[in-house]
PDB file of C-alpha atoms in Angstrom:
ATOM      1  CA  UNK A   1       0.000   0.000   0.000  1.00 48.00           C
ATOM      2  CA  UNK A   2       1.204   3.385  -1.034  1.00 48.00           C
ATOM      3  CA  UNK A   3       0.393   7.326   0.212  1.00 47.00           C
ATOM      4  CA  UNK A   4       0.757  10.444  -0.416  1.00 49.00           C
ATOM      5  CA  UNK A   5       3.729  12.756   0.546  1.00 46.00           C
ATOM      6  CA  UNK A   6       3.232  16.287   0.186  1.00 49.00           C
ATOM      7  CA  UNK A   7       6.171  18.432  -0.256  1.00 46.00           C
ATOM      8  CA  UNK A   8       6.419  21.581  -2.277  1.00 47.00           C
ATOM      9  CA  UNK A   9       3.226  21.032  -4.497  1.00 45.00           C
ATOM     10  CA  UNK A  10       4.633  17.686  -5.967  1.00 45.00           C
ATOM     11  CA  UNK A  11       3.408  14.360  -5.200  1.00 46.00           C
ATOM     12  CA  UNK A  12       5.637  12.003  -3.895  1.00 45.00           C
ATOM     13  CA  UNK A  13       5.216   8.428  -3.294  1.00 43.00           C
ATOM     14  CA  UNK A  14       6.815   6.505   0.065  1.00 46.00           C
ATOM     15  CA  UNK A  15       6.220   3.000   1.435  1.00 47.00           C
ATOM     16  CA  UNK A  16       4.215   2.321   4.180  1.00 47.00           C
ATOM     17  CA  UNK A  17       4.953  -0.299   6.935  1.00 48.00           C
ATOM     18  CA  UNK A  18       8.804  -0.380   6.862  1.00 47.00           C
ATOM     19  CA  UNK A  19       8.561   0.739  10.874  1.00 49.00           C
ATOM     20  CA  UNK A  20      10.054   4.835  10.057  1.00 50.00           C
ATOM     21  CA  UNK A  21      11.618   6.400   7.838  1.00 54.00           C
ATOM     22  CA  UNK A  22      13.442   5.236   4.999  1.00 51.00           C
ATOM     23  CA  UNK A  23      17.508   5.772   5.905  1.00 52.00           C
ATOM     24  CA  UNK A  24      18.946   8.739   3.967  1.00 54.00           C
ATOM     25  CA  UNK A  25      22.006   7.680   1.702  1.00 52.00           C
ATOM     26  CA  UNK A  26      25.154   7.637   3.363  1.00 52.00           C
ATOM     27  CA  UNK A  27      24.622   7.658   6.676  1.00 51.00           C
ATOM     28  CA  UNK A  28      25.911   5.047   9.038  1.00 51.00           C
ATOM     29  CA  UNK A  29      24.191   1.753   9.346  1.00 53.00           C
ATOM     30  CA  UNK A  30      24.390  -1.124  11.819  1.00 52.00           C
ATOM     31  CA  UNK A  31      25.697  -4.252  11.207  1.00 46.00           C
ATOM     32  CA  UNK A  32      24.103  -7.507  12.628  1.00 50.00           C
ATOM     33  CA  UNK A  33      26.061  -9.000  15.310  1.00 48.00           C
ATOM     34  CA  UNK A  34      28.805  -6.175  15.348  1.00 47.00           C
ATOM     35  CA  UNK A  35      27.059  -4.036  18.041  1.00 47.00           C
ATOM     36  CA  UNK A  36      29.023  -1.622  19.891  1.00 45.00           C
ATOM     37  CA  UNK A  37      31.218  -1.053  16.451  1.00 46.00           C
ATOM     38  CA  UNK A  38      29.938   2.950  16.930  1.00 45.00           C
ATOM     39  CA  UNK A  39      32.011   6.084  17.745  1.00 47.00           C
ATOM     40  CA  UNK A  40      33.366   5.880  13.946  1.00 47.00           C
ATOM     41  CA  UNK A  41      34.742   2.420  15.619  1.00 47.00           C
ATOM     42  CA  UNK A  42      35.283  -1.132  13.715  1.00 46.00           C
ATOM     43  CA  UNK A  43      35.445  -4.425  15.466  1.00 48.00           C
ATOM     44  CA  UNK A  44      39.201  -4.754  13.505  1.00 45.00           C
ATOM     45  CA  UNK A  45      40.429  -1.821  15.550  1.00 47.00           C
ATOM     46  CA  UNK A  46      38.563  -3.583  18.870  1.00 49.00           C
ATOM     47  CA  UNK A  47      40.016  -6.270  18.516  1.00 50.00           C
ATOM     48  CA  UNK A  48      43.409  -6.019  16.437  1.00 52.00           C
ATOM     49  CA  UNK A  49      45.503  -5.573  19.900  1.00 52.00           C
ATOM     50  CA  UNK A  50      48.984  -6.435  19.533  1.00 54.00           C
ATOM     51  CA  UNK A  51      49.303  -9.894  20.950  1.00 52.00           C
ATOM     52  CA  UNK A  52      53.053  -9.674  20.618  1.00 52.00           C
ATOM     53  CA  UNK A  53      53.661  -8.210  24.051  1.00 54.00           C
ATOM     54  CA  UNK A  54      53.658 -11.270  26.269  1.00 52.00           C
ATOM     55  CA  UNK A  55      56.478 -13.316  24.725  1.00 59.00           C
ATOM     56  CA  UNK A  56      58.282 -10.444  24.470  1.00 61.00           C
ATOM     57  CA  UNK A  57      58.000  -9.995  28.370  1.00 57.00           C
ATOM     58  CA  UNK A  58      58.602 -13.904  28.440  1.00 59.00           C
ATOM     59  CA  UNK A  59      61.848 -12.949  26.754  1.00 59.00           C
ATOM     60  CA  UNK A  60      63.152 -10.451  28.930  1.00 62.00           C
ATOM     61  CA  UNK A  61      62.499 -12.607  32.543  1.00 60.00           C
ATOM     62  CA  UNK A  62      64.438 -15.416  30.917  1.00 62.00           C
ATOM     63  CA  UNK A  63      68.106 -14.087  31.695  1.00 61.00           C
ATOM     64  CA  UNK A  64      67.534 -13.607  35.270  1.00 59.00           C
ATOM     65  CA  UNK A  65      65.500 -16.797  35.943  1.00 57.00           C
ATOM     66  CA  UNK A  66      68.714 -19.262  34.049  1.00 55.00           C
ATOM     67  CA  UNK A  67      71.166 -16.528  36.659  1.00 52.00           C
ATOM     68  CA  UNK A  68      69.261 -18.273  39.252  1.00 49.00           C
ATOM     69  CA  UNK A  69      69.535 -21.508  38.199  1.00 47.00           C
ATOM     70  CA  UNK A  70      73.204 -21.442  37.354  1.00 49.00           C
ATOM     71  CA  UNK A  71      74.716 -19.303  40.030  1.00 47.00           C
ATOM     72  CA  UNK A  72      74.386 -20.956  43.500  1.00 45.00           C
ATOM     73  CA  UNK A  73      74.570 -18.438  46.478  1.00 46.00           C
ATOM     74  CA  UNK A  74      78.824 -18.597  48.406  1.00 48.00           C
ATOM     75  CA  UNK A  75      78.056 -21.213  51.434  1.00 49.00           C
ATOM     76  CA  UNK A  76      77.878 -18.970  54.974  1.00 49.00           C
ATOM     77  CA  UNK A  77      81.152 -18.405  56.402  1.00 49.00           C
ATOM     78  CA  UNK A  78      82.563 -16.589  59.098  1.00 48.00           C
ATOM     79  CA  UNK A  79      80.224 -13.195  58.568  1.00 46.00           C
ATOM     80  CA  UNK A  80      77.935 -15.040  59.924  1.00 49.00           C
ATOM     81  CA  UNK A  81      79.345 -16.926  62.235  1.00 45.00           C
ATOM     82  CA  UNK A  82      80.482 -13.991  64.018  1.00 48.00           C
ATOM     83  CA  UNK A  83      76.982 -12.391  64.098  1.00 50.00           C
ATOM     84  CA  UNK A  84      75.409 -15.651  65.189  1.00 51.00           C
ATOM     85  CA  UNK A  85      74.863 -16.701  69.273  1.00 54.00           C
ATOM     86  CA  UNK A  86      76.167 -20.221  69.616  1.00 52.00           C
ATOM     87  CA  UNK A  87      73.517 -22.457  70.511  1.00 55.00           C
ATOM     88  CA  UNK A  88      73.290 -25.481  73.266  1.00 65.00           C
ATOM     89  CA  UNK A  89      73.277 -28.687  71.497  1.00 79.00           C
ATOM     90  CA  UNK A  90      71.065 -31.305  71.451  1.00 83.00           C
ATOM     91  CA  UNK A  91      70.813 -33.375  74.891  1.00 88.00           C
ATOM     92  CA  UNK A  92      72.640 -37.088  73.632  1.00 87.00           C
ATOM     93  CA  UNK A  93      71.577 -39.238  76.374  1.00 83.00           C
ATOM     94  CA  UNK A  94      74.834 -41.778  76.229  1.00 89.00           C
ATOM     95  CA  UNK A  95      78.037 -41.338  74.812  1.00 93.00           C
ATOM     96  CA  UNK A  96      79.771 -44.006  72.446  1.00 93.00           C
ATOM     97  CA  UNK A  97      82.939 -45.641  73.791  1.00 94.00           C
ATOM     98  CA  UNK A  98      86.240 -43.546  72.780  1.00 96.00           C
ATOM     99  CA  UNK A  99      88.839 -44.739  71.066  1.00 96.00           C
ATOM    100  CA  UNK A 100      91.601 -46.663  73.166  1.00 95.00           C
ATOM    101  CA  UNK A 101      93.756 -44.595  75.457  1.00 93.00           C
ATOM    102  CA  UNK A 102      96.655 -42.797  73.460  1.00 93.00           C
ATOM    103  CA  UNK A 103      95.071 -43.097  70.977  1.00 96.00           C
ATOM    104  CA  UNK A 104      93.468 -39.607  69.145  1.00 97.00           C
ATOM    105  CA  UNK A 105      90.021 -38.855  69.584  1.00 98.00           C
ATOM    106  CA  UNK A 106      88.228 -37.519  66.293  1.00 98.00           C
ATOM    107  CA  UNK A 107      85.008 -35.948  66.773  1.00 98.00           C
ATOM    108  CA  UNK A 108      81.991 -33.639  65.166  1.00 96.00           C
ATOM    109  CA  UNK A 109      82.107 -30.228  67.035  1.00 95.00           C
ATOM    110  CA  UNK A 110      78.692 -30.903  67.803  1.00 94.00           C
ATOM    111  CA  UNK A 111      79.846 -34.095  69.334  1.00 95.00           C
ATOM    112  CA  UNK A 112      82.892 -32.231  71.113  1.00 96.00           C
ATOM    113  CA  UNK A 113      80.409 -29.542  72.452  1.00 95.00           C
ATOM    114  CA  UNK A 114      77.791 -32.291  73.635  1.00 95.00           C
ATOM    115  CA  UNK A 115      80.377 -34.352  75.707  1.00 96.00           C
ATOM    116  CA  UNK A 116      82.003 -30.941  77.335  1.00 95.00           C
ATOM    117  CA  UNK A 117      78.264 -30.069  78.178  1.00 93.00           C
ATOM    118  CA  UNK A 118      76.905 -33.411  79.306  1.00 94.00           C
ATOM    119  CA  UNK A 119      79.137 -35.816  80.322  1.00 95.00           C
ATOM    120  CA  UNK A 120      79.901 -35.728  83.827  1.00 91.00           C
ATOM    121  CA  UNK A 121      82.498 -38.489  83.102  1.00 92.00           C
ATOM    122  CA  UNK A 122      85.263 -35.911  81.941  1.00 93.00           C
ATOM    123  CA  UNK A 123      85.902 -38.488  79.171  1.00 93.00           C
ATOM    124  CA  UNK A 124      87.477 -35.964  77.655  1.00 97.00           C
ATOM    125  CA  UNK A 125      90.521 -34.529  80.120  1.00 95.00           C
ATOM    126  CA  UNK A 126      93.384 -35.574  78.580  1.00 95.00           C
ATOM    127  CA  UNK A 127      92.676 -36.758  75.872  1.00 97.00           C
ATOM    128  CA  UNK A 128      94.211 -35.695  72.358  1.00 98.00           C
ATOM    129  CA  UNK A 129      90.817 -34.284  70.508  1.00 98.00           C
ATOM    130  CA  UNK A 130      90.954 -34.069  66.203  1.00 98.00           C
ATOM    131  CA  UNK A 131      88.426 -31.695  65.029  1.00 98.00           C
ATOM    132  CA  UNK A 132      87.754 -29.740  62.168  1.00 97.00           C
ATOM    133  CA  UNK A 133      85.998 -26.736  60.610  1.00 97.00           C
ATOM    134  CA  UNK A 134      86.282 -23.751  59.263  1.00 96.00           C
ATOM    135  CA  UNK A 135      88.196 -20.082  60.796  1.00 96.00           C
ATOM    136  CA  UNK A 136      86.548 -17.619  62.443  1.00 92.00           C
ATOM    137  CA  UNK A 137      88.522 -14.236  63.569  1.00 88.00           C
ATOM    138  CA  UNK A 138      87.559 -13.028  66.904  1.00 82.00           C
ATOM    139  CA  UNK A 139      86.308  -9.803  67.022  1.00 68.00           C
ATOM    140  CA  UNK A 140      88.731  -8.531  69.712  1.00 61.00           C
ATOM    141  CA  UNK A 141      92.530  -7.855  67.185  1.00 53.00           C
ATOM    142  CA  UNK A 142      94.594  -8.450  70.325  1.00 51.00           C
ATOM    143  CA  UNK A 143      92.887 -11.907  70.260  1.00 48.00           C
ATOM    144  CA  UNK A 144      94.200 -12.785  66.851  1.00 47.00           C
ATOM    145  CA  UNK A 145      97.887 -12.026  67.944  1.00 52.00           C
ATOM    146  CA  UNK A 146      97.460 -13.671  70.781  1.00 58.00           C
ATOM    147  CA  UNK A 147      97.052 -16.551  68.887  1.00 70.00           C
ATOM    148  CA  UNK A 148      92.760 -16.870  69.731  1.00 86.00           C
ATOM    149  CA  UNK A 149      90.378 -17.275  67.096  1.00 94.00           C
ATOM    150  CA  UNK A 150      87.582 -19.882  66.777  1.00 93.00           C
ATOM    151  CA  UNK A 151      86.756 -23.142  64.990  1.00 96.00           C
ATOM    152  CA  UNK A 152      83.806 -22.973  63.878  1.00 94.00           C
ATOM    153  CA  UNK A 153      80.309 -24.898  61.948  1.00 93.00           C
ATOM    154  CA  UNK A 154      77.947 -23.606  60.882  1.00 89.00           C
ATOM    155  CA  UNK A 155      74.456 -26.080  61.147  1.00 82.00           C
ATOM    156  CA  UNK A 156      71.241 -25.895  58.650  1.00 73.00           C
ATOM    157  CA  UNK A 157      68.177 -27.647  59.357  1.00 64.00           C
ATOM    158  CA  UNK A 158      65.915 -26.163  56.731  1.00 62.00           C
ATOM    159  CA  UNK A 159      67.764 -23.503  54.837  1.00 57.00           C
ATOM    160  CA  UNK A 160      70.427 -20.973  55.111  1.00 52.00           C
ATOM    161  CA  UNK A 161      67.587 -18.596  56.824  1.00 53.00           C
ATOM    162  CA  UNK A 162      67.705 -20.565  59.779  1.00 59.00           C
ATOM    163  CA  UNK A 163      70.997 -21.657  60.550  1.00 63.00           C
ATOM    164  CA  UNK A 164      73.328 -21.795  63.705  1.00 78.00           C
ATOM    165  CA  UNK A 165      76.592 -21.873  64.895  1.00 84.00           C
ATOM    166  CA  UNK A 166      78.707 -23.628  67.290  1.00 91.00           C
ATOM    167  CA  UNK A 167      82.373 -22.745  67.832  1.00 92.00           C
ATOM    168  CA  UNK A 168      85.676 -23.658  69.922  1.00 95.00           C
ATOM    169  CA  UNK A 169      88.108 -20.954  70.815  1.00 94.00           C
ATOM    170  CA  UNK A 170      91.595 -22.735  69.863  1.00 96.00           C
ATOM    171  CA  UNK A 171      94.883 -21.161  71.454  1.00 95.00           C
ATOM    172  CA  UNK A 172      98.442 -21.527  70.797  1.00 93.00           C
ATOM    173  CA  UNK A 173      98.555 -21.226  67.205  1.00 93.00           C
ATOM    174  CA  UNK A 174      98.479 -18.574  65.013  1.00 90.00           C
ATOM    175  CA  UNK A 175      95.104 -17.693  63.130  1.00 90.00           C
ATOM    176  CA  UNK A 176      94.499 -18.798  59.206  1.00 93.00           C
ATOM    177  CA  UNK A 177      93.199 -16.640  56.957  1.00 94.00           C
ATOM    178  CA  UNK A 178      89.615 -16.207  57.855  1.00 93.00           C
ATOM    179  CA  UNK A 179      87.267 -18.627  56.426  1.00 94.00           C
ATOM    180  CA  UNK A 180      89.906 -21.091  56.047  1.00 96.00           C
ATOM    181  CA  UNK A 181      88.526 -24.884  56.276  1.00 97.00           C
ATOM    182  CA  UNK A 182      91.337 -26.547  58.464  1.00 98.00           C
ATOM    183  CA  UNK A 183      91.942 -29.404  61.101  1.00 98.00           C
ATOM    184  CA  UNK A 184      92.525 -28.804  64.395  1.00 98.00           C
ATOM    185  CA  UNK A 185      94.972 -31.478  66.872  1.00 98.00           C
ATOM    186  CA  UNK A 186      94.979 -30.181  70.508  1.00 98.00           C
ATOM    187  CA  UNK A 187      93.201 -31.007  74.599  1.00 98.00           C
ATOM    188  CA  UNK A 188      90.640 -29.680  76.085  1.00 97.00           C
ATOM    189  CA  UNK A 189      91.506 -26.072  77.628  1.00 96.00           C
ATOM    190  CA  UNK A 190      90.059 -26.411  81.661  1.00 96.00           C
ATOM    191  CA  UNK A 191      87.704 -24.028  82.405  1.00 95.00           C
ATOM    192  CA  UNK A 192      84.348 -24.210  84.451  1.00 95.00           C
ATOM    193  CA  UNK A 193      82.442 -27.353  85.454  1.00 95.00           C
ATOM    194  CA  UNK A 194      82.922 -30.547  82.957  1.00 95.00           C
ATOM    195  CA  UNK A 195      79.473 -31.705  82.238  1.00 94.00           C
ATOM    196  CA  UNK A 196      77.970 -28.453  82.255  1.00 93.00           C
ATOM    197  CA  UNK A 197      77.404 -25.703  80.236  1.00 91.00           C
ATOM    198  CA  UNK A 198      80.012 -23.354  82.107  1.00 94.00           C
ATOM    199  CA  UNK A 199      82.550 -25.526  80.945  1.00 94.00           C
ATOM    200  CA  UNK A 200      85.089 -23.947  78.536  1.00 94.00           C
ATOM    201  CA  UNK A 201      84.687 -24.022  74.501  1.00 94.00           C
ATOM    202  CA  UNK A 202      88.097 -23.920  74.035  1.00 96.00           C
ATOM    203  CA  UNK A 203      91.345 -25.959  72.760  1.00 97.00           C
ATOM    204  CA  UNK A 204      94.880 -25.841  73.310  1.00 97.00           C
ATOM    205  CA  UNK A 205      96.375 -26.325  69.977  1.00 97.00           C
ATOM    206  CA  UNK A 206      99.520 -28.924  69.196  1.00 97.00           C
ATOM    207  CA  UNK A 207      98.948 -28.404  65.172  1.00 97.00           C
ATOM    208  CA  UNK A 208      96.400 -26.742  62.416  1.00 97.00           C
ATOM    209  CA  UNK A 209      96.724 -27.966  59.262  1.00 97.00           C
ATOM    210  CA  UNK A 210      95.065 -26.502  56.063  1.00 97.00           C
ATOM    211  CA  UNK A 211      91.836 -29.495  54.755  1.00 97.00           C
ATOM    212  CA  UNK A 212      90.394 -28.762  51.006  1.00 96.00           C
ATOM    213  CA  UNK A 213      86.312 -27.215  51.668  1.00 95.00           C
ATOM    214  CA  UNK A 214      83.787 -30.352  52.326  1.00 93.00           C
ATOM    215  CA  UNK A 215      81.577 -30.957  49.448  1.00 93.00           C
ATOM    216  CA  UNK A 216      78.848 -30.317  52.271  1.00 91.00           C
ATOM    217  CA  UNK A 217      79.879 -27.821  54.288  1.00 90.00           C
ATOM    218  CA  UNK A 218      77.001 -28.072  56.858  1.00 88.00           C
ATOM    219  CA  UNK A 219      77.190 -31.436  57.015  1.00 90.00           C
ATOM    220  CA  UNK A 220      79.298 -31.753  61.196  1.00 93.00           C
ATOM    221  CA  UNK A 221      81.027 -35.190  61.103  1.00 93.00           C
ATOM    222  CA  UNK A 222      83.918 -36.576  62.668  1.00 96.00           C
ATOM    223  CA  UNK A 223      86.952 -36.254  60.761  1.00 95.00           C
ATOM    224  CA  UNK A 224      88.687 -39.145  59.274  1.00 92.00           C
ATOM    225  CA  UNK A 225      91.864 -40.747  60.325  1.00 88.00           C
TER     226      UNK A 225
END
């Protein structure tokens, strides 16, 4: 069905039913299922973001992360050691036999610490100790010429966050370089009560000799003979 338009004395013919008026020619139209295209928008520009960015950040975390991976952290020496309290060691209960008399006594320092500690015995007076670990300067300088410094471990449970230390002053011989992983020969320095924790920490030194780094350096064992 068709009607009448008036407009300027002519007679102009429009259909009827198409819902309004007829679009004029040009303007903008909408596209099925590209709504939200407006603002002189287009779904390419929506959507055409560069999706180059994330490898390229990939990329640039990859140095650091293989760093990581190939450098290991230096092992904890004597900085720390010296900014450490020594700690009480474990109680042990009993005591394996030593070694016949004369004969040298090689020990843990956690073992060495234990028996001064704990064993009312005195097991140890007398005896010739071998122990080993790495030097420690004291933080006094007359100490060092005075031939005092410490033998020290340092021992990780968990990781290096919560380790400990546990040191013997040594006496009588002349410090090594700081750090230094070396064997110590000496007695028991008397001092305090045997068996309990005011006795001494300390050795008199008969030798120190130089020992290549453990592969484990918080591993505390005896060393071996």
């Amino acid at each position: 069905m068709r009607k009448r338009v008036a407009g300027k004395g002519a007679e102009e013919l429009a259909p009827s039913g198409a819902g309004g008026p007829a679009p004029r020619a040009g303007a903008p139209q909408d596209v099925p299922g590209h709504e939200g295209d407006g603002e002189g928008g287009t779904h390419g520009e929506e959507h055409g973001h560069d999706h180059s960015r994330g490898p390229r950040v990939a990329w640039l975390l990859l140095p650091p992360a293989l760093l990581l991976l190939l450098l290991a952290p230096p092992a904890l020496g004597s900085y720390t050691a010296s900014r450490d309290q020594p700690q009480l060691v474990q109680d042990y209960g009993r005591f394996d036999p030593l070694p016949a008399a004369g004969r040298p006594v090689p020990l843990s320092l956690t073992e060495l610490v234990a028996r001064l500690q704990q064993d009312g015995s005195g097991s140890l007076k007398g005896r010739t100790l071998v122990v080993q670990g790495f030097v420690t300067p004291v933080r006094d300088p007359a100490g060092d010429k005075a031939g005092t410094w410490r033998l020290t471990r340092l021992l990780v449970s968990c990781c290096a966050a919560d380790s400990q230390s546990l040191s013997v002053t040594v006496h009588g011989a002349q410090a090594p370089p700081a750090d230094a992983w070396v064997r110590v020969t000496g007695t028991w320095r008397p001092g305090g009560t045997f068996g309990t924790t005011s006795a001494s920490l300390a050795l008199d030194a008969a030798s120190v000799t130089r020992v290549p780094d453990p592969a484990n350096p918080y591993l505390d064992k005896a060393p071996a003979l």
